[in-house]
Coordinates of C-alpha atoms and ligand atoms in Angstrom, one line a residue:
Chain A
M51 CA -113.7 7.3 131.0
S52 CA -116.3 7.6 133.7
A53 CA -115.7 6.4 137.3
A54 CA -118.3 3.7 136.7
E55 CA -116.6 2.2 133.7
S56 CA -113.3 2.3 135.5
F57 CA -114.8 0.2 138.3
A58 CA -116.4 -2.3 136.0
A59 CA -112.9 -3.2 135.1
G60 CA -112.2 -3.9 138.8
N61 CA -111.4 -7.2 140.3
A62 CA -114.6 -9.1 139.9
A63 CA -113.2 -12.3 141.3
E64 CA -112.4 -10.6 144.6
R65 CA -116.0 -9.3 144.8
L66 CA -117.7 -12.6 144.1
G67 CA -115.4 -14.6 146.4
A68 CA -116.5 -12.6 149.4
V69 CA -119.0 -14.0 151.9
S70 CA -121.8 -11.6 152.5
T71 CA -124.7 -11.6 154.9
G72 CA -126.3 -8.8 153.0
N73 CA -125.0 -6.3 155.5
A74 CA -121.9 -4.4 154.8
L75 CA -121.5 -3.0 158.3
E76 CA -123.2 -3.9 161.6
L77 CA -122.2 -1.9 164.7
R78 CA -123.5 -2.9 168.1
G79 CA -123.1 -0.6 171.1
V80 CA -119.9 1.0 169.8
G81 CA -118.4 3.6 172.1
K82 CA -115.1 5.4 172.1
M83 CA -113.7 7.3 175.1
F84 CA -110.9 9.9 174.9
G85 CA -109.9 10.0 178.6
A86 CA -113.1 11.0 180.3
L87 CA -114.7 12.3 177.1
A88 CA -117.1 9.9 175.3
A89 CA -116.6 10.9 171.7
I90 CA -119.2 8.3 170.6
E91 CA -121.5 6.3 172.8
D92 CA -123.6 3.2 172.2
V93 CA -123.7 3.5 168.5
T94 CA -125.8 0.8 166.8
L95 CA -125.9 1.1 163.0
T96 CA -126.6 -1.3 160.2
V97 CA -125.6 -0.5 156.6
R98 CA -126.7 -3.0 153.9
S99 CA -124.3 -4.0 151.1
G100 CA -124.5 -1.4 148.3
E101 CA -126.4 1.0 150.5
R102 CA -125.7 4.7 150.3
R103 CA -125.9 6.4 153.7
A104 CA -125.4 9.9 154.9
V105 CA -124.3 10.8 158.4
L106 CA -125.2 14.3 159.5
G107 CA -124.4 16.1 162.8
S108 CA -123.0 19.3 164.2
N109 CA -119.3 19.9 164.8
G110 CA -117.9 17.5 167.4
A111 CA -120.9 15.1 167.2
G112 CA -118.5 12.2 166.8
K113 CA -118.9 11.5 163.1
T114 CA -115.2 11.3 162.3
T115 CA -114.6 9.2 165.5
L116 CA -117.2 6.8 164.3
F117 CA -115.3 6.4 161.0
N118 CA -112.0 5.9 162.8
C119 CA -113.6 3.1 164.9
I120 CA -115.0 1.4 161.8
T121 CA -111.7 1.5 159.9
G122 CA -109.6 0.6 162.9
D123 CA -107.6 3.9 163.0
F124 CA -108.7 3.7 166.6
L125 CA -110.0 0.7 168.4
P126 CA -113.4 1.3 170.0
T127 CA -113.6 1.2 173.8
T128 CA -116.9 -0.9 173.8
G129 CA -119.1 -2.7 171.3
T130 CA -118.6 -4.9 168.2
I131 CA -118.1 -4.1 164.6
R132 CA -119.0 -6.6 161.8
L133 CA -117.8 -6.1 158.3
F134 CA -119.7 -8.3 155.8
G135 CA -120.7 -10.5 158.6
E136 CA -117.2 -10.9 160.0
D137 CA -116.3 -9.6 163.5
V138 CA -113.5 -7.1 162.8
T139 CA -113.6 -5.2 166.1
R140 CA -110.0 -6.0 167.0
F141 CA -108.6 -6.2 163.5
P142 CA -105.8 -3.8 162.5
A143 CA -106.8 -1.2 159.9
Y144 CA -105.0 -2.9 157.0
E145 CA -106.9 -6.2 157.5
R146 CA -110.2 -4.4 157.2
I147 CA -109.1 -2.5 154.1
R148 CA -108.1 -5.8 152.5
R149 CA -111.7 -7.0 153.0
G150 CA -113.1 -4.2 150.9
L151 CA -113.5 -1.3 153.3
R152 CA -112.1 2.1 152.2
R153 CA -112.1 5.7 153.5
T154 CA -111.2 9.3 152.8
Y155 CA -110.0 11.7 155.5
Q156 CA -111.6 15.0 156.5
I157 CA -108.2 16.6 156.5
S158 CA -106.3 15.1 153.5
L159 CA -103.7 12.5 154.5
L160 CA -101.6 12.1 151.4
F161 CA -98.0 11.3 150.6
N162 CA -96.6 14.7 150.1
G163 CA -93.1 13.6 149.0
L164 CA -94.6 11.5 146.1
T165 CA -96.3 12.3 142.9
V166 CA -100.0 11.9 142.1
A167 CA -99.3 8.7 140.1
D168 CA -97.2 7.2 143.0
N169 CA -99.9 8.0 145.5
V170 CA -102.6 6.2 143.5
Y171 CA -100.3 3.4 142.5
L172 CA -99.6 2.8 146.2
A173 CA -103.3 2.7 146.9
C174 CA -103.8 0.1 144.2
R175 CA -100.8 -1.9 145.4
G176 CA -102.0 -1.9 149.0
V177 CA -105.1 -3.9 148.2
S178 CA -103.4 -6.4 145.9
R179 CA -100.5 -8.9 146.2
G180 CA -96.9 -7.9 145.9
R181 CA -96.8 -5.2 148.5
F182 CA -93.2 -6.2 149.2
S183 CA -92.2 -6.7 145.6
F184 CA -88.6 -5.7 144.8
L185 CA -89.4 -5.6 141.1
R186 CA -90.3 -2.4 139.5
P187 CA -93.6 -2.4 137.6
R188 CA -93.0 -3.1 133.9
R189 CA -94.4 -1.3 131.0
G190 CA -98.1 -2.2 130.6
D191 CA -98.3 -3.2 134.3
T192 CA -102.0 -3.7 135.1
L193 CA -101.8 -1.8 138.4
V194 CA -100.2 1.2 136.8
A195 CA -102.9 1.2 134.2
R196 CA -105.6 0.9 136.9
A197 CA -104.0 3.8 138.8
D198 CA -104.1 5.9 135.6
E199 CA -107.8 5.1 135.1
L200 CA -108.5 6.3 138.7
I201 CA -106.5 9.4 138.1
E202 CA -108.5 10.1 135.1
A203 CA -111.8 9.4 136.9
V204 CA -111.0 12.2 139.4
H205 CA -109.8 14.5 136.6
L206 CA -106.1 14.7 137.7
T207 CA -104.5 13.3 134.5
A208 CA -102.8 16.6 133.8
S209 CA -101.2 16.6 137.2
R210 CA -100.2 13.0 137.1
D211 CA -96.5 13.6 137.7
T212 CA -96.9 16.5 140.0
A213 CA -95.7 16.2 143.6
V214 CA -98.7 16.2 146.0
A215 CA -97.3 19.1 147.9
N216 CA -97.7 21.2 144.8
L217 CA -101.4 20.4 144.2
S218 CA -104.2 22.8 144.9
Y219 CA -106.6 22.2 147.8
G220 CA -109.4 21.0 145.5
Q221 CA -107.0 18.6 143.7
Q222 CA -105.8 17.1 147.0
R223 CA -109.5 16.4 147.8
Q224 CA -109.9 14.7 144.4
L225 CA -106.8 12.6 145.1
E226 CA -108.2 11.6 148.5
I227 CA -111.2 10.1 146.7
A228 CA -109.0 8.3 144.1
L229 CA -107.1 6.7 146.9
A230 CA -110.3 5.4 148.5
L231 CA -111.6 3.9 145.3
A232 CA -108.5 1.8 144.5
G233 CA -108.8 -2.0 144.0
A234 CA -112.3 -3.5 144.5
P235 CA -114.0 -1.3 147.2
R236 CA -117.2 -2.7 148.7
V237 CA -118.0 -0.1 151.2
V238 CA -116.4 3.4 151.3
L239 CA -116.4 5.9 154.1
F240 CA -116.3 9.5 152.8
D241 CA -115.5 12.1 155.5
E242 CA -116.8 15.5 154.3
P243 CA -115.4 15.1 150.7
A244 CA -117.2 18.3 149.6
A245 CA -115.9 20.6 152.3
G246 CA -114.0 23.5 150.8
L247 CA -114.8 22.6 147.2
S248 CA -116.1 25.1 144.6
P249 CA -119.7 24.6 143.2
T250 CA -118.2 23.0 140.0
E251 CA -116.0 20.7 142.0
R252 CA -119.1 19.7 144.1
A253 CA -121.0 18.9 141.0
E254 CA -118.1 16.7 139.8
L255 CA -118.1 15.0 143.2
V256 CA -121.8 14.2 143.1
A257 CA -121.3 12.8 139.6
I258 CA -118.5 10.6 140.8
L259 CA -120.5 9.3 143.7
N260 CA -123.6 8.7 141.6
G261 CA -121.5 7.0 138.9
L262 CA -120.2 4.3 141.3
P263 CA -121.4 0.8 140.4
E264 CA -124.4 -0.4 142.4
H265 CA -122.5 -3.0 144.5
I266 CA -120.3 -0.3 146.1
G267 CA -122.0 1.1 149.2
Y268 CA -120.8 4.1 151.1
I269 CA -121.3 6.3 154.1
I270 CA -120.8 10.0 153.6
I271 CA -120.4 12.6 156.2
E272 CA -121.7 15.8 154.7
H273 CA -122.7 19.2 156.2
D274 CA -124.2 20.4 152.9
M275 CA -127.8 19.1 152.8
D276 CA -127.9 19.7 149.0
V277 CA -125.1 17.2 148.4
A278 CA -126.2 14.8 151.1
L279 CA -129.7 14.5 149.8
R280 CA -128.6 13.9 146.2
V281 CA -126.2 11.1 147.0
A282 CA -127.8 9.2 149.9
E283 CA -130.8 6.8 150.2
R284 CA -130.9 6.9 154.0
V285 CA -129.7 9.5 156.6
S286 CA -128.5 9.0 160.1
M287 CA -128.4 11.9 162.5
M288 CA -125.7 12.2 165.2
H289 CA -125.6 14.4 168.2
N290 CA -123.3 14.3 171.3
G291 CA -121.8 11.0 170.2
R292 CA -125.1 9.2 169.6
I293 CA -127.2 8.4 166.6
F294 CA -130.6 9.7 167.5
K295 CA -132.6 9.4 164.3
E296 CA -132.5 7.4 161.0
G297 CA -134.7 7.7 158.0
T298 CA -135.0 8.6 154.3
P299 CA -133.8 12.1 153.4
E300 CA -137.4 13.3 153.2
E301 CA -138.3 12.0 156.7
I302 CA -135.2 13.5 158.1
E303 CA -135.8 16.9 156.5
N304 CA -139.3 17.1 157.8
D305 CA -138.5 15.8 161.3
P306 CA -139.3 18.5 163.9
E307 CA -136.6 17.3 166.3
V308 CA -133.9 17.3 163.5
Q309 CA -135.1 20.8 162.4
E310 CA -134.7 22.1 165.9
L311 CA -131.3 20.6 166.6
Y312 CA -129.6 20.8 163.3
L313 CA -131.3 22.3 160.3
G314 CA -133.2 25.1 162.0
G315 CA -130.4 25.7 164.6
G316 CA -129.1 28.5 162.4
D317 CA -125.4 27.6 163.1
E318 CA -124.9 25.6 159.9
Chain B
M236 CA -103.9 3.1 129.0
A237 CA -102.4 3.7 125.6
V238 CA -101.5 7.3 126.6
V239 CA -99.3 6.0 129.3
E240 CA -97.4 3.6 127.2
D241 CA -96.7 6.2 124.6
R242 CA -95.4 8.5 127.3
R243 CA -93.1 5.7 128.6
A244 CA -91.9 4.2 125.4
G245 CA -92.3 6.5 122.4
V246 CA -90.8 9.9 123.0
Q247 CA -88.2 9.3 125.6
P248 CA -84.6 8.3 124.7
M249 CA -83.1 5.0 125.7
W250 CA -82.1 4.7 129.3
V251 CA -78.4 4.7 128.4
E252 CA -78.9 8.1 126.7
R253 CA -80.6 9.5 129.8
I254 CA -77.6 9.0 132.0
P255 CA -76.2 12.5 132.7
P256 CA -72.7 13.3 131.5
V257 CA -71.5 13.8 135.1
W258 CA -72.1 10.1 135.6
W259 CA -70.2 9.1 132.5
A260 CA -67.2 11.2 133.7
L261 CA -67.4 9.8 137.2
G262 CA -67.6 6.2 135.9
L263 CA -64.5 6.9 133.7
I264 CA -62.5 8.4 136.5
L265 CA -63.3 5.5 138.9
L266 CA -62.6 2.8 136.4
T267 CA -59.3 4.2 135.2
M268 CA -58.1 5.3 138.7
P269 CA -55.6 2.5 139.1
A270 CA -53.8 3.8 136.0
W271 CA -52.9 7.0 137.7
A272 CA -53.4 6.7 141.4
G273 CA -51.0 5.1 143.9
D274 CA -51.7 2.0 146.0
F275 CA -52.3 4.1 149.1
I276 CA -55.0 6.1 147.4
L277 CA -56.6 3.0 145.9
F278 CA -56.6 0.8 149.0
Q279 CA -56.6 3.2 151.9
V280 CA -58.6 6.2 150.7
M281 CA -60.9 4.8 148.0
G282 CA -61.4 1.3 149.3
W283 CA -62.3 2.7 152.8
T284 CA -64.5 5.3 151.2
F285 CA -66.5 2.6 149.3
I286 CA -66.8 0.5 152.4
L287 CA -68.0 3.3 154.8
G288 CA -70.2 4.5 151.9
I289 CA -71.9 1.1 151.7
I290 CA -72.5 1.0 155.4
A291 CA -73.8 4.6 155.5
L292 CA -75.9 3.8 152.4
S293 CA -77.8 1.2 154.5
L294 CA -78.6 4.0 157.0
M295 CA -79.6 6.3 154.2
F296 CA -82.1 3.7 153.0
L297 CA -83.7 3.5 156.4
A298 CA -83.5 7.2 157.2
G299 CA -84.1 8.7 153.8
Y300 CA -86.8 6.4 152.5
G301 CA -88.2 5.0 155.7
G302 CA -87.8 7.9 158.1
M303 CA -86.0 5.7 160.6
V304 CA -82.7 6.8 162.0
S305 CA -81.0 3.6 163.0
L306 CA -77.6 3.6 164.8
I307 CA -77.3 -0.2 164.5
Q308 CA -75.9 -0.3 161.0
M309 CA -72.2 -0.4 162.0
S310 CA -73.0 -3.2 164.5
V311 CA -74.7 -5.2 161.8
A312 CA -71.7 -4.7 159.5
A313 CA -69.4 -5.8 162.3
M314 CA -71.6 -8.8 162.9
A315 CA -71.1 -9.9 159.3
G316 CA -67.3 -9.2 159.7
Y317 CA -67.2 -11.4 162.9
M318 CA -69.1 -14.2 161.1
V319 CA -66.5 -14.1 158.3
A320 CA -63.8 -14.5 160.9
I321 CA -65.6 -17.2 162.9
F322 CA -66.9 -19.4 160.0
G323 CA -63.9 -18.6 157.7
A324 CA -60.3 -18.7 158.6
S325 CA -58.3 -16.4 161.0
G326 CA -55.3 -16.3 163.2
V327 CA -57.5 -17.6 166.1
A328 CA -57.5 -21.3 165.1
E329 CA -59.4 -22.4 168.2
I330 CA -62.5 -20.5 167.2
S331 CA -62.4 -20.1 163.4
M332 CA -63.9 -23.0 161.5
G333 CA -62.2 -22.5 158.2
L334 CA -65.3 -23.1 156.0
P335 CA -65.0 -22.2 152.2
W336 CA -65.9 -18.7 151.1
W337 CA -69.1 -19.8 149.3
L338 CA -70.4 -21.0 152.7
Y339 CA -69.1 -18.3 155.1
I340 CA -70.2 -15.3 152.9
P341 CA -73.9 -16.4 152.8
I342 CA -73.8 -17.3 156.5
A343 CA -72.3 -13.9 157.4
I344 CA -74.9 -12.0 155.4
G345 CA -77.7 -14.2 156.8
V346 CA -76.7 -13.9 160.4
A347 CA -76.2 -10.1 160.0
A348 CA -79.6 -9.8 158.3
L349 CA -81.2 -11.8 161.1
F350 CA -79.5 -9.6 163.7
G351 CA -80.6 -6.4 161.9
T352 CA -84.2 -7.7 161.5
I353 CA -84.5 -8.5 165.2
V354 CA -83.2 -5.0 166.2
G355 CA -85.6 -3.6 163.6
A356 CA -88.5 -5.5 165.1
L357 CA -87.7 -3.9 168.4
A358 CA -87.1 -0.5 167.1
V359 CA -90.0 0.1 164.6
R360 CA -92.6 0.6 167.3
T361 CA -90.7 3.6 168.4
A362 CA -90.2 6.9 166.5
G363 CA -87.7 9.7 166.2
I364 CA -85.4 10.1 169.2
Y365 CA -86.6 6.8 170.7
T366 CA -85.5 4.9 167.6
I367 CA -82.1 6.5 167.9
M368 CA -81.9 5.6 171.6
I369 CA -83.0 2.0 171.3
T370 CA -80.6 1.3 168.4
L371 CA -77.8 3.1 170.2
A372 CA -78.5 1.0 173.3
I373 CA -78.3 -2.2 171.4
A374 CA -75.2 -1.1 169.5
S375 CA -73.4 -0.4 172.8
A376 CA -74.7 -3.7 174.2
F377 CA -73.2 -5.5 171.1
F378 CA -69.9 -3.7 171.7
Y379 CA -69.6 -4.7 175.3
F380 CA -70.8 -8.3 174.6
T381 CA -68.1 -8.8 171.9
R382 CA -65.5 -7.4 174.3
Q383 CA -66.5 -9.7 177.2
N384 CA -67.4 -12.9 175.2
Y385 CA -64.3 -15.0 174.6
T386 CA -65.9 -18.3 173.4
I387 CA -67.4 -16.8 170.2
F388 CA -66.1 -13.3 169.7
N389 CA -62.7 -13.8 171.3
G390 CA -63.2 -10.8 173.5
Y391 CA -60.9 -7.9 173.6
S392 CA -58.4 -9.1 171.0
G393 CA -61.0 -10.2 168.4
F394 CA -59.6 -11.9 165.2
N395 CA -56.6 -11.2 163.1
L396 CA -55.4 -12.6 159.8
V397 CA -58.8 -12.5 158.2
V398 CA -58.2 -12.2 154.5
P399 CA -60.3 -12.6 151.4
P400 CA -60.2 -15.9 149.5
Q401 CA -57.6 -16.3 146.7
L402 CA -60.3 -16.4 144.0
F403 CA -59.3 -16.8 140.3
G404 CA -55.7 -16.8 141.5
V405 CA -56.0 -13.2 142.5
D406 CA -54.8 -11.8 145.8
W407 CA -57.8 -9.6 146.6
R408 CA -56.0 -7.7 149.3
Q409 CA -53.6 -6.2 146.8
A410 CA -54.4 -2.6 146.2
V411 CA -55.8 -2.8 142.6
P412 CA -57.9 -5.9 143.0
F413 CA -59.3 -4.7 146.3
Y414 CA -60.1 -1.3 144.7
Y415 CA -62.1 -3.0 142.0
L416 CA -63.7 -5.3 144.5
T417 CA -65.0 -2.5 146.7
L418 CA -65.9 -0.3 143.7
G419 CA -67.9 -3.2 142.3
C420 CA -69.7 -3.9 145.6
A421 CA -70.4 -0.2 146.1
A422 CA -71.8 0.1 142.6
I423 CA -74.1 -2.9 143.0
C424 CA -75.4 -1.7 146.4
Y425 CA -76.0 1.7 145.0
A426 CA -77.8 0.4 142.0
A427 CA -79.9 -2.0 144.2
V428 CA -81.0 0.9 146.5
V429 CA -81.9 3.1 143.5
Y430 CA -83.8 0.3 141.8
V431 CA -85.7 -0.7 145.0
S432 CA -86.6 2.9 145.8
R433 CA -88.9 2.9 142.7
A434 CA -90.1 -0.7 143.1
P435 CA -93.4 -1.3 145.1
F436 CA -91.4 -2.2 148.3
G437 CA -89.4 1.1 148.2
L438 CA -92.3 3.2 147.1
A439 CA -94.4 1.8 150.0
L440 CA -91.6 2.5 152.4
Q441 CA -91.6 6.2 151.3
G442 CA -95.4 6.1 151.8
V443 CA -94.8 4.8 155.4
R444 CA -92.3 7.6 155.9
D445 CA -94.7 10.3 154.7
N446 CA -97.8 9.0 156.3
P447 CA -98.0 5.7 158.2
R448 CA -101.6 6.1 159.2
R449 CA -102.7 6.5 155.6
M450 CA -100.6 3.5 154.5
A451 CA -102.5 1.3 157.0
A452 CA -105.8 2.7 155.5
L453 CA -104.6 1.6 152.1
G454 CA -104.0 -2.0 153.2
F455 CA -100.3 -2.0 154.1
N456 CA -99.0 -3.6 157.3
V457 CA -96.8 -0.7 158.3
T458 CA -94.9 -2.6 161.0
A459 CA -94.0 -5.5 158.7
H460 CA -92.9 -3.1 156.0
R461 CA -90.6 -1.2 158.4
V462 CA -89.1 -4.5 159.7
A463 CA -88.5 -5.7 156.1
A464 CA -86.7 -2.4 155.4
Y465 CA -84.3 -3.2 158.3
T466 CA -83.7 -6.6 156.7
F467 CA -82.8 -5.1 153.3
A468 CA -80.6 -2.5 154.9
S469 CA -78.9 -5.1 157.0
V470 CA -77.9 -7.1 153.9
I471 CA -76.2 -3.9 152.5
A472 CA -74.5 -3.2 155.8
A473 CA -73.3 -6.8 155.9
I474 CA -71.6 -6.5 152.5
G475 CA -69.8 -3.4 153.8
G476 CA -68.8 -5.3 157.0
I477 CA -67.3 -8.2 155.1
L478 CA -65.2 -5.9 152.9
L479 CA -64.2 -4.0 156.1
V480 CA -62.9 -7.1 157.8
W481 CA -60.9 -8.0 154.7
Q482 CA -59.4 -4.5 154.4
N483 CA -58.3 -4.4 158.0
A484 CA -57.4 -8.1 158.0
Q485 CA -58.8 -8.1 161.5
I486 CA -61.9 -7.4 163.5
A487 CA -62.2 -6.4 167.2
P488 CA -64.9 -4.9 169.4
G489 CA -63.7 -1.4 168.5
T490 CA -64.8 -1.9 164.9
A491 CA -68.3 -1.3 166.1
G492 CA -67.5 0.8 169.2
I493 CA -69.7 3.9 169.8
P494 CA -67.3 6.3 168.0
A495 CA -67.6 4.1 164.8
V496 CA -71.4 3.9 165.2
I497 CA -71.6 7.7 165.4
D498 CA -69.2 8.1 162.5
I499 CA -71.7 6.3 160.2
L500 CA -74.4 8.7 161.2
V501 CA -72.1 11.6 160.6
I502 CA -71.1 10.3 157.2
A503 CA -74.7 9.8 156.1
V504 CA -75.8 13.2 157.4
V505 CA -72.8 15.1 156.0
G506 CA -73.2 13.6 152.6
G507 CA -77.0 13.9 152.6
I508 CA -79.7 11.3 153.3
G509 CA -81.9 12.5 150.6
R510 CA -80.3 10.4 147.8
P511 CA -78.2 7.2 147.7
I512 CA -75.1 9.0 146.4
G513 CA -75.0 11.2 149.6
P514 CA -73.4 8.5 151.9
F515 CA -70.5 8.0 149.4
I516 CA -69.8 11.7 149.3
G517 CA -69.9 11.8 153.1
A518 CA -67.6 8.8 153.2
L519 CA -65.1 10.4 150.9
I520 CA -65.0 13.6 152.9
Y521 CA -64.7 11.6 156.1
V522 CA -61.9 9.4 154.8
V523 CA -59.9 12.3 153.3
L524 CA -60.2 14.4 156.5
S525 CA -59.2 11.5 158.8
T526 CA -56.4 10.5 156.5
F527 CA -54.8 13.8 155.7
S528 CA -55.9 16.2 158.4
P529 CA -53.3 14.9 161.0
D530 CA -50.5 16.0 158.6
L531 CA -52.3 19.3 158.0
L532 CA -52.8 19.8 161.7
T533 CA -49.2 19.0 162.6
A534 CA -48.1 21.4 159.8
F535 CA -50.0 24.1 161.7
G536 CA -48.3 23.1 165.0
L537 CA -51.3 21.3 166.4
S538 CA -51.6 17.8 167.6
G539 CA -52.5 15.3 164.9
E540 CA -55.0 13.7 167.2
R541 CA -57.2 16.6 166.7
F542 CA -58.6 15.5 163.4
N543 CA -61.8 14.4 165.2
L544 CA -62.3 18.1 166.1
L545 CA -62.1 19.0 162.4
I546 CA -64.7 16.3 161.5
G547 CA -66.9 17.5 164.4
L548 CA -66.7 21.1 163.2
G549 CA -67.4 20.0 159.7
F550 CA -70.5 18.1 160.9
L551 CA -71.7 21.1 162.8
A552 CA -71.2 23.4 159.8
V553 CA -73.1 21.0 157.5
V554 CA -76.0 20.5 160.0
F555 CA -76.1 24.2 160.6
F556 CA -75.9 25.5 157.0
S557 CA -77.4 22.6 155.0
P558 CA -79.6 20.1 156.9
D559 CA -79.7 18.0 153.7
G560 CA -76.0 17.6 153.6
V561 CA -73.4 18.4 151.0
L562 CA -75.7 17.0 148.4
G563 CA -78.3 19.7 149.4
L564 CA -75.7 22.4 149.0
W565 CA -74.9 21.2 145.5
E566 CA -78.5 20.9 144.5
R567 CA -79.3 24.5 145.8
W568 CA -76.2 25.8 143.9
Q569 CA -77.5 24.1 140.7
A570 CA -81.0 25.5 141.2
R571 CA -79.5 28.9 141.6
R572 CA -77.4 28.6 138.5
A573 CA -80.5 27.6 136.6
R574 CA -82.4 30.6 137.9
M575 CA -79.5 33.0 137.0
S576 CA -79.4 31.8 133.4
D577 CA -83.2 32.0 133.1
P578 CA -83.9 35.5 131.8
L579 CA -87.5 35.5 132.9
K580 CA -86.9 34.8 136.5
G581 CA -83.6 36.8 136.7
G582 CA -81.0 36.6 139.3
G583 CA -83.0 37.5 142.4
A584 CA -82.8 35.6 145.6
Ligands
ATP195 N1 -107.8 11.9 168.9 C1 -108.6 12.5 169.7 N2 -108.2 12.7 171.0 C2 -109.0 13.3 171.9 N3 -110.3 13.8 171.6 C3 -110.7 13.6 170.3 C4 -109.9 12.9 169.3 N4 -110.6 12.9 168.2 C5 -111.8 13.5 168.4 N5 -111.9 13.9 169.7 C6 -113.0 14.5 170.3 O1 -114.2 13.8 170.1 C7 -115.3 14.5 169.8 C8 -115.9 14.1 168.5 O2 -115.0 14.5 167.5 P1 -115.2 14.1 166.0 O3 -113.9 14.6 165.2 O4 -115.5 12.7 165.9 O5 -116.4 15.0 165.6 P2 -117.0 15.3 164.1 O6 -118.5 15.0 164.3 O7 -116.3 14.6 163.1 O8 -116.9 16.9 164.0 P3 -116.6 17.8 162.7 O9 -117.9 18.1 162.1 O10 -116.0 19.0 163.3 O11 -115.6 17.0 161.9 C9 -114.9 16.0 169.9 O12 -115.2 16.5 171.1 C10 -113.4 15.9 169.7 O13 -112.7 17.0 170.4
MG196 MG1 -115.2 15.2 161.5

C-alpha cells in the first residue's frame, strides 16, 4: 500500500471539522534567544494549507530552532505563531499536535525500549482519544491496523516487532517519518529527513513525500538541493537566524545573493 | 490488516498454553502451601512478603514503567491503613467511627489515592534525584505529622485492635485465611500491573519514560500522564497498606517511618524494577532475612540486632553486581545457559 492510500483512510471528519483561514502557519516577528544568542530573529513566514515548503540555510542558521518554536518544544521569546488561524504562541506542544501539526527530529527521538509497532501505535494513540485507556487494544483494533499501515508505508513491516534500539540508522529515520504521519496530519515539519540516508533510501523518501495527499502541507529542512527541489513548491532561505529570501526553487537557484551565501559558498 | 490478524489469532497457541511451566509450578506451590507449611510461615513470612511485595510493586510501576523513583509509596500505604483505623473500628473508640467495611475500604483507597496524586502532582515536574528528595521530604513530613497530631492520627501511639471484618463467617486474621487473602490481593495487583503495562495508558507511560519530549510531540500531555501514574500506583499501595494494618492489628507513625520508606526502595531494587515480579522476589528475600537472620547471627555469636547490616550488605552487593536486581541475575544466567547450549554461538563470554 502506498503512503497516499494509507492517508486516504485517515480521519476525514477531523480534517473537515477544522476551521481554516487558508493558511496553515503564520509567523509574525518570531524570535528565540538562548541567553545572549539570538538563534532566530524576527522571522515572519506564511505557509498556506497544503503548501510544500523547503527551508535552506547553513549550519547554525536557526532552522531547527524555528521548528522548535513552531511545535512548542521551546516557547519563542518574541512574536506570535498562528496555526490554522488560531494563536498557539503559548500553547504546549501536545495542544498544537492535536490540531494537526506534526514533526520529525533531526536527531531521532524514538522510544528505544519499545518495538517499532509500539512506537507507531503510541503515535496513533497520541492524536486520538483514549490516551489514558486501561484497556488493551483488542484484535482488529482500528488504531493497531492504522499503525500497521504506517509501518508498511515506510517499509518497516519486517521489523515490526524489533526493539527500536536494534534498528539500523536508516530504519530509525524511516520510523521518525512514520511517527510524524500518524492520525490526520495537516502540516508536517520534516527536519533533515534525508540526512545520512543512502541514495535508494533518499529515493524512497522522495516517493513518500510526493505520495502524500494534497491537503497535507509540509515544511522540509534539507541540505541536499536535489531532494529539496523535487519535493518543494517554494523555498525560504535562512541565514544568521533570519529568513532573507523566499521564492520558487528556480528563483532561489538563480539568485545571486543565495549563490554567494549558500550554494556557491563551497562549504556544502 | 489481514496479515496482522493472522499473526495474532491463527498460529499462536491459546493464552493458557503460553504460560510457562515455571508459573504453573509456582501457582501450585502457592495454592497448596497451607497443606504443608506452618502458621508462622503462612502468616508471618508469606503474608508479610505479599504485603511488602504489593507496596514495592507500586514503586516498580512508577520507577520501571514511568522512570520516577518515588519514596512516598510506604506513606500512601500507611495513609490507607490509618483511614481503615479511623473510619473502621479500633481500640481508640474516641476517634474511630466504626463504619462498615464496604464503606471504609473504598474511603481508605480513595483518600490514599488522593494523597498519592497530590504528591505526584508536586513531584512530576522534577526528575531523578529531585523526585527522590521531594517524595522523601513529604514522607518524613507525613511521619512527623502523624506522630504529633492527636485529633486524627492519635499521635505517638496510633491505633490498635484494627482487625479485618468477619466476612462469610471467616476470621481473616487466622493464618490460612489471611494467607489466601494476601495471596489473592497480590495476584490481582500483579495481574493489573502486567495488564496495564500493555494497555495504552501503560505503553504511553513507558513512552514518557523513554522520551518525554517526543511524547509531547505526539500529542500526549506528559505531566497529566505522570500524575495519573501516581494515582494508579497509589491504589496499589493502598491495598498493601490495608492488608498491613490488618496483619499487625495496629498502625502507628513508625509504620511509615523513614526506615520503612527506605525498605520499600531496597525491596524493589533488590528484586528488580524491570518487571512486576521483581518486588515480590525482593520482598521474600527481605522478609526471610529479617525473620531468620537474627537467629543466624546469634548462632555466630553476634547481636541479633545486626540483621539490618545483613540487609544493607545484600543491597550493596545487588546494586554493585546487578543493577537490575536479582531478576537481572536470573535473566543473565538464563541467557548464558541458552548460549551454552547453542552450538553455533558456543560457550564464549
Ligand atoms: N537548546 C539550545 N541551547 C542553546 N543554544 C542553542 C540551542 N539550540 C540551538 N542553539 C543555537 O542556536 C543556533 C541555531 O541552531 P539550530 O539548531 O536552530 O541551527 P540549524 O539551522 O538547525 O543548524 P543545522 O543545520 O546544524 O541543523 C546555533 O548557534 C545553536 O548553537
Ligand atoms: Mg538543525
